[in-house]
Tab-separated table of C-alpha atoms in Angstrom:
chain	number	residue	atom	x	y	z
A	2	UNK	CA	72.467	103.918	132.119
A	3	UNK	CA	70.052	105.844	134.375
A	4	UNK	CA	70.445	108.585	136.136
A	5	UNK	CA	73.000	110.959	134.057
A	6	UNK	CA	73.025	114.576	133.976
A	7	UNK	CA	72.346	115.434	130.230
A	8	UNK	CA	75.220	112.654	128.398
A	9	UNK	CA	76.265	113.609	125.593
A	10	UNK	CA	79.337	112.254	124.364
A	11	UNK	CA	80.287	108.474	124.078
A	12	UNK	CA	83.456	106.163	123.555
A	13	UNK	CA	84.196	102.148	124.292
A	14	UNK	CA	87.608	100.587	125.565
A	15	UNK	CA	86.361	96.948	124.000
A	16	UNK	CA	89.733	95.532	124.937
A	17	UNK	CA	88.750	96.941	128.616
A	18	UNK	CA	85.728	96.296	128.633
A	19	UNK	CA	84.764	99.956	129.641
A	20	UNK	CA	82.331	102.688	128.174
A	21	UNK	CA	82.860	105.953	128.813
A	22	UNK	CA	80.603	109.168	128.602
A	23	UNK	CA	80.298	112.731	129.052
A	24	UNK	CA	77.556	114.016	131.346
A	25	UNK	CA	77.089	118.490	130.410
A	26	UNK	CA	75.269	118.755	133.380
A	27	UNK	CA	73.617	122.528	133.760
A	28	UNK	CA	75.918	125.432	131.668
A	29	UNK	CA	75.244	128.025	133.912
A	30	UNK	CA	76.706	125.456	137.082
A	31	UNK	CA	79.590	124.154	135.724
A	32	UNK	CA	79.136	121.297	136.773
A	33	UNK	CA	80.084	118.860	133.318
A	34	UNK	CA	81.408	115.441	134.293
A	35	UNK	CA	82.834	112.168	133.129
A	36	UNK	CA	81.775	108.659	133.650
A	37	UNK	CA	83.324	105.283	132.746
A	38	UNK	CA	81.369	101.606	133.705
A	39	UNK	CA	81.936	97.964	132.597
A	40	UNK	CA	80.175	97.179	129.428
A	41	UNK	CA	77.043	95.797	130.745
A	42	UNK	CA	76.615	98.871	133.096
A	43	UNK	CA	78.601	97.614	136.106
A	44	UNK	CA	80.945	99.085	138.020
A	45	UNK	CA	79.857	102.789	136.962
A	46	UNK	CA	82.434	105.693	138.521
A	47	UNK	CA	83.124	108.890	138.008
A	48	UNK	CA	87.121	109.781	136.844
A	49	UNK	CA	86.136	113.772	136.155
A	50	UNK	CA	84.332	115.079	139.320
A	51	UNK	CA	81.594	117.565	138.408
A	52	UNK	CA	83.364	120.696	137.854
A	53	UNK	CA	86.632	119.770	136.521
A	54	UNK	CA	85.284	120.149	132.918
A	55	UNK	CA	82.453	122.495	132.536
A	56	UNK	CA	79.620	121.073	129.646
A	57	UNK	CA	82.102	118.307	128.157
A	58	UNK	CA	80.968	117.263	124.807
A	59	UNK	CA	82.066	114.375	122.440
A	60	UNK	CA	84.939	112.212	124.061
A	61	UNK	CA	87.244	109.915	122.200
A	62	UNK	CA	89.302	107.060	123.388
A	63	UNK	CA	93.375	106.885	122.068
A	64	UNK	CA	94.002	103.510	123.579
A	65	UNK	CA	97.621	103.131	122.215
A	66	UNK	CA	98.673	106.579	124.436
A	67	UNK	CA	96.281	105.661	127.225
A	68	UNK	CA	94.520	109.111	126.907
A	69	UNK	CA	90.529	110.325	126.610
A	70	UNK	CA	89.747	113.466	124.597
A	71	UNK	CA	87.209	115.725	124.971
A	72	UNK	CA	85.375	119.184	123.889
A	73	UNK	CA	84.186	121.374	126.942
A	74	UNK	CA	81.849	123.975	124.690
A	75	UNK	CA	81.158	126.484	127.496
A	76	UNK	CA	84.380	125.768	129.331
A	77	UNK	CA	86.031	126.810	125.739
A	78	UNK	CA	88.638	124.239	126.249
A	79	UNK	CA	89.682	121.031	124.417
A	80	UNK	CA	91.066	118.745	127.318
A	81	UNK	CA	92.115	115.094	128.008
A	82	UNK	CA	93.315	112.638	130.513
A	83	UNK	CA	94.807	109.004	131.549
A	84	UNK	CA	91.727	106.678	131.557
A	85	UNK	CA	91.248	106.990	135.265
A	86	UNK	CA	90.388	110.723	134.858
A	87	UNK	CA	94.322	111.783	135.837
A	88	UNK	CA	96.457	113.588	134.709
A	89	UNK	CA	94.037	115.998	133.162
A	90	UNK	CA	95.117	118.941	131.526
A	91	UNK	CA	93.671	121.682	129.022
A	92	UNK	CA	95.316	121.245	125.656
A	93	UNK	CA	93.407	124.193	123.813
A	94	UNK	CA	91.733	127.302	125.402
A	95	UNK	CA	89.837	129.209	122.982
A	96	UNK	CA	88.193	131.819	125.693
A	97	UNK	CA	87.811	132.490	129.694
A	98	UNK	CA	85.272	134.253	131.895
A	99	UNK	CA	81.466	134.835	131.357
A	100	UNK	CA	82.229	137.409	128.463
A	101	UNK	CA	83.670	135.007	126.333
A	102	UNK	CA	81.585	131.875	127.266
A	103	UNK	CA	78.498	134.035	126.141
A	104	UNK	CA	80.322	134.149	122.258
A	105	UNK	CA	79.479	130.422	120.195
A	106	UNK	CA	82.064	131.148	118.393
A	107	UNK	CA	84.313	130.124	121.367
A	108	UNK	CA	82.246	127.125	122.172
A	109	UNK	CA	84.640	123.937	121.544
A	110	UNK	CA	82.023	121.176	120.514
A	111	UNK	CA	83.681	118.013	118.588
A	112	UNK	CA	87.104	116.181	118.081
A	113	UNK	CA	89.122	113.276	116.627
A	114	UNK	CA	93.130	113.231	117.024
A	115	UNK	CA	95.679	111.938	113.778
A	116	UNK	CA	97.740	110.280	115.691
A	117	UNK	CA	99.747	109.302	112.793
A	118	UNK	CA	100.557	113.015	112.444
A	119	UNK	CA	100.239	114.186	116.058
A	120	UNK	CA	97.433	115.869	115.060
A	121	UNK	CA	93.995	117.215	116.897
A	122	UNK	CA	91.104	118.519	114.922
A	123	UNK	CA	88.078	120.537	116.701
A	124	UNK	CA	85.035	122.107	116.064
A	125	UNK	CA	83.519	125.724	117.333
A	126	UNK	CA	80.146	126.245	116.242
A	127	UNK	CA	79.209	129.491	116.313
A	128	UNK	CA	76.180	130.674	116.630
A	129	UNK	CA	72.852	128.658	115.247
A	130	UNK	CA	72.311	129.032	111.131
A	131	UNK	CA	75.158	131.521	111.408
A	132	UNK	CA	77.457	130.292	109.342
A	133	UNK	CA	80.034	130.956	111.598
A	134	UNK	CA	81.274	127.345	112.588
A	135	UNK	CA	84.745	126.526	112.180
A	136	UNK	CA	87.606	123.405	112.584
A	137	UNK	CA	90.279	124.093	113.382
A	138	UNK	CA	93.509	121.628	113.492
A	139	UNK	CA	96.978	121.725	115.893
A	140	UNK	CA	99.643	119.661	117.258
A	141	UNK	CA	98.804	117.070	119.711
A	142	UNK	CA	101.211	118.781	122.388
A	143	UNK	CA	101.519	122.574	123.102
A	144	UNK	CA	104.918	124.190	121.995
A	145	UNK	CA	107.756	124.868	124.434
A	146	UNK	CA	106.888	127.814	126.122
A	147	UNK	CA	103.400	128.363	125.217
A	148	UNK	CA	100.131	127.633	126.713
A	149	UNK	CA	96.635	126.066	126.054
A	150	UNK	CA	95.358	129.855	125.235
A	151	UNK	CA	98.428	131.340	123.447
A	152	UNK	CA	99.168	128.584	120.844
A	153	UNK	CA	101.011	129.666	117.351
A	154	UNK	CA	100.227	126.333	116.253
A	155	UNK	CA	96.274	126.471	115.412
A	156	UNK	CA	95.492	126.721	111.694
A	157	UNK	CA	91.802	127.217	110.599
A	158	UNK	CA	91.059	123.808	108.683
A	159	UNK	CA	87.145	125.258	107.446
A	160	UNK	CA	85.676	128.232	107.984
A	161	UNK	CA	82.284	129.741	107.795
A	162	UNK	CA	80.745	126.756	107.769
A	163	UNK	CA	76.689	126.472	109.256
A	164	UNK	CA	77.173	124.517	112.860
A	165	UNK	CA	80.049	121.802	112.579
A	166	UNK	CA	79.577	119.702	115.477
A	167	UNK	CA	81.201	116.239	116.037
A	168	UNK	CA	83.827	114.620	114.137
A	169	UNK	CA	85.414	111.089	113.206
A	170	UNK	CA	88.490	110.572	110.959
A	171	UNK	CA	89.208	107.754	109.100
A	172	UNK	CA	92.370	107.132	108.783
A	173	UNK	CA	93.205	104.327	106.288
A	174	UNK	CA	91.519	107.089	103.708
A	175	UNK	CA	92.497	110.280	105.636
A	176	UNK	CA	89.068	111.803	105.227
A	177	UNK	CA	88.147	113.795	108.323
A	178	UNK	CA	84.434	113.313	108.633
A	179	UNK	CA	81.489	115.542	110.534
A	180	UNK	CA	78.204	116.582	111.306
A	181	UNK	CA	77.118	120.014	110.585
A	182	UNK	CA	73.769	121.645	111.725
A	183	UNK	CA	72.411	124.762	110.617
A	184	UNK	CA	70.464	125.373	107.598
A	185	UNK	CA	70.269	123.927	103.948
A	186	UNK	CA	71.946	123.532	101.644
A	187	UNK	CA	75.103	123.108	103.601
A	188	UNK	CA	73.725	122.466	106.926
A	189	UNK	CA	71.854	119.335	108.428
A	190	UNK	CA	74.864	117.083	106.520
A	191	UNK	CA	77.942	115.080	107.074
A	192	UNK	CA	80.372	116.403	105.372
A	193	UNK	CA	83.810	114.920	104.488
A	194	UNK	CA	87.543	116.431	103.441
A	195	UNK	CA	91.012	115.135	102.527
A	196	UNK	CA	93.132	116.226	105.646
A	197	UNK	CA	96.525	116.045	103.560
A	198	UNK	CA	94.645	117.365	100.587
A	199	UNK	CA	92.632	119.977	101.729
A	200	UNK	CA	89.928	120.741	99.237
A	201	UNK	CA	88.521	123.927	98.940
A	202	UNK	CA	85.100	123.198	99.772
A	203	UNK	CA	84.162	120.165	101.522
A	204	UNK	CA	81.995	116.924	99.767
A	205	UNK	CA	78.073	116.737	101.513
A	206	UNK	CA	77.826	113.049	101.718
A	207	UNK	CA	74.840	112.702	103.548
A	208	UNK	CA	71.569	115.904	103.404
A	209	UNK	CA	68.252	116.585	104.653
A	210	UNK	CA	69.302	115.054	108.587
A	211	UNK	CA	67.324	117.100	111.152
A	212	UNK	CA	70.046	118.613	113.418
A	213	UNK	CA	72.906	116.135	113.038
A	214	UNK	CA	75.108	115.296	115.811
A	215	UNK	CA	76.830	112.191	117.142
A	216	UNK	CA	79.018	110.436	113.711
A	217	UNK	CA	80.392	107.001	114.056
A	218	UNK	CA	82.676	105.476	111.205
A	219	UNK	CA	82.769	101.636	110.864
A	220	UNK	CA	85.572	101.914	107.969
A	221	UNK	CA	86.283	98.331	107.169
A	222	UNK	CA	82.440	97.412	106.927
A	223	UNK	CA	82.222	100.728	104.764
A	224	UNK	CA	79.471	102.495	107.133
A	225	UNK	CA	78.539	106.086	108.850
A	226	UNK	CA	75.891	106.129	111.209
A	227	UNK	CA	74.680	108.932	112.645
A	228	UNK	CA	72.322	110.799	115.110
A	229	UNK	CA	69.954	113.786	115.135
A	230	UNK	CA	68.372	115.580	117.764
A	231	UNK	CA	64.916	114.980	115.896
A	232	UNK	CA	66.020	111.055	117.529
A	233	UNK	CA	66.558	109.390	114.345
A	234	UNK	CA	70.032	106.815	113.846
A	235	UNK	CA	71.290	107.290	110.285
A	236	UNK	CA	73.984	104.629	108.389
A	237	UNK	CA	74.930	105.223	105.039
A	238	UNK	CA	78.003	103.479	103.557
A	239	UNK	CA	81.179	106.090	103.390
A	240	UNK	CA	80.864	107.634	100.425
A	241	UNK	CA	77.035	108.607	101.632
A	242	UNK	CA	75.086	105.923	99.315
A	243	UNK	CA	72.745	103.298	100.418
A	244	UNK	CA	71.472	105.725	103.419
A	245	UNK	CA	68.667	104.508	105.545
A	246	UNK	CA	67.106	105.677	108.553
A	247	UNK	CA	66.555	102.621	111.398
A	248	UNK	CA	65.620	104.145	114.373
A	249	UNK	CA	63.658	106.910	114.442
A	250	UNK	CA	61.466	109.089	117.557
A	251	UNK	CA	64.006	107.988	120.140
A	252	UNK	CA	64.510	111.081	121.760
A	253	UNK	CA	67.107	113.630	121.234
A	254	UNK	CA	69.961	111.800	120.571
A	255	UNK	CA	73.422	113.424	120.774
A	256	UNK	CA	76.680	110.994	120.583
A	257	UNK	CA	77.284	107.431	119.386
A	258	UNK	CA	80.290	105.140	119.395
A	259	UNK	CA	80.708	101.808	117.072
A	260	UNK	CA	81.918	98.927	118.578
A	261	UNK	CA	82.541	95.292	117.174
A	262	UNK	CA	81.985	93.353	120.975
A	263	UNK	CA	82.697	89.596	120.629
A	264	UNK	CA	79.885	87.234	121.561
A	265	UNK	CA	80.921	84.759	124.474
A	266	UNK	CA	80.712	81.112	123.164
């Protein structure tokens, strides 16, 4: 695709056919947007007019509920709607107004749902090599009675971690997985963590990445890949092992989907 205003984020509806990405357009205009277009780049629209989210950042697809799922980091929200850009709604609202938008530590950034659970997981940053970053976990829906900003429901999953920024979860294992950037020794990794057995630190699978980013998990072929903003594309196998680097100087790359797409016969 030509022509978008800083993408970012990235998710395919194979059964659909569709991709669909986040453009963060300019912070300081709020003026974030989402895109969706067949898979060879046809048919491109826009479902989320420039600003209805503010700098959207990784987007995920939850095809069974008919539902995308996004981070907006300076709109401080987490937010989703029906694949046609409907519906949409603000599900978490960690700050509002300049003041707040100006504090990382609001800045929502990455997310993956449990839908087994009825579970969302996010990321706020903080600020760079601050080791301020947090994920945090809640229900899927807000409680009776409560809103997107007043929630009893969050819990702090991790704390003081470097720069957490997007996240995948495999389910079959339950093992949330994510990038983190920041600084050595626990920054510029992929981390990974039980989500029904917490452990108290995390596992680094996967070190020495230069600003990582965008995670992708291809669980039955037992792979990670992942992107830096140096431009390199990362795959590992889960556990971190047999890591190569196999694209490199592409740019800054930020998110990246896996897809299996069927070859026409």
């Amino acid at each position: 695709m030509t022509g978008c205003r800083h993408p970012d984020g990235i998710t395919v509806d194979v059964e659909a056919g569709h991709i669909y990405w986040t453009n963060m357009g300019v912070p300081n205009l709020n003026d974030g947007s989402i895109e969706r277009a067949d898979l060879d780049g046809g048919n491109r629209k826009t479902i989320v007019a420039e600003g209805k989210t503010f700098t959207p950042k990784q987007i995920i697809l939850d095809k069974k509920a008919g539902k995308l799922y996004w981070c907006d980091r300076e709109g401080m929200r987490v937010m989703r709607a029906n694949l046609d850009g409907s519906a949409l709604e603000t599900l978490i609202e960690s700050g509002h107004g300049d003041t707040d938008r100006r504090d990382q530590t609001k800045w929502c950034v990455g997310l993956t749902i449990d839908p087994k659970h009825k579970k969302i997981y996010w990321t706020q940053k903080g600020p760079d090599n601050a080791g301020r970053g947090r994920i945090f976990r809640a229900n899927l829906e807000i409680p009776g009675s409560e809103t997107a900003a007043n929630r009893s429901d969050i819990e702090i999953f991790f704390d003081s971690l470097p720069e957490p920024i997007d996240l995948e979860l495999d389910l079959k294992n339950r093992l949330l997985y994510w990038t983190d950037r920041g600084d050595a020794p626990r920054g510029n990794t992929v981390n990974r963590a039980s989500i029904d057995n917490k452990p108290a630190e995390p596992e680094i699978v996967l070190s020495h990445l230069m600003e990582a980013i965008g995670i992708a998990l291809d669980v039955p072929g037992d792979r990670i890949f992942v992107t830096d903003f140096a431009g390199s594309l990362y795959s590992s196998r889960l556990d971190g092992s047999a890591e190569r680097n196999f694209l490199y100087a592409q740019g800054n790359l930020t998110g990246i989907a896996y897809a299996e797409i069927a070859k026409e016969k």
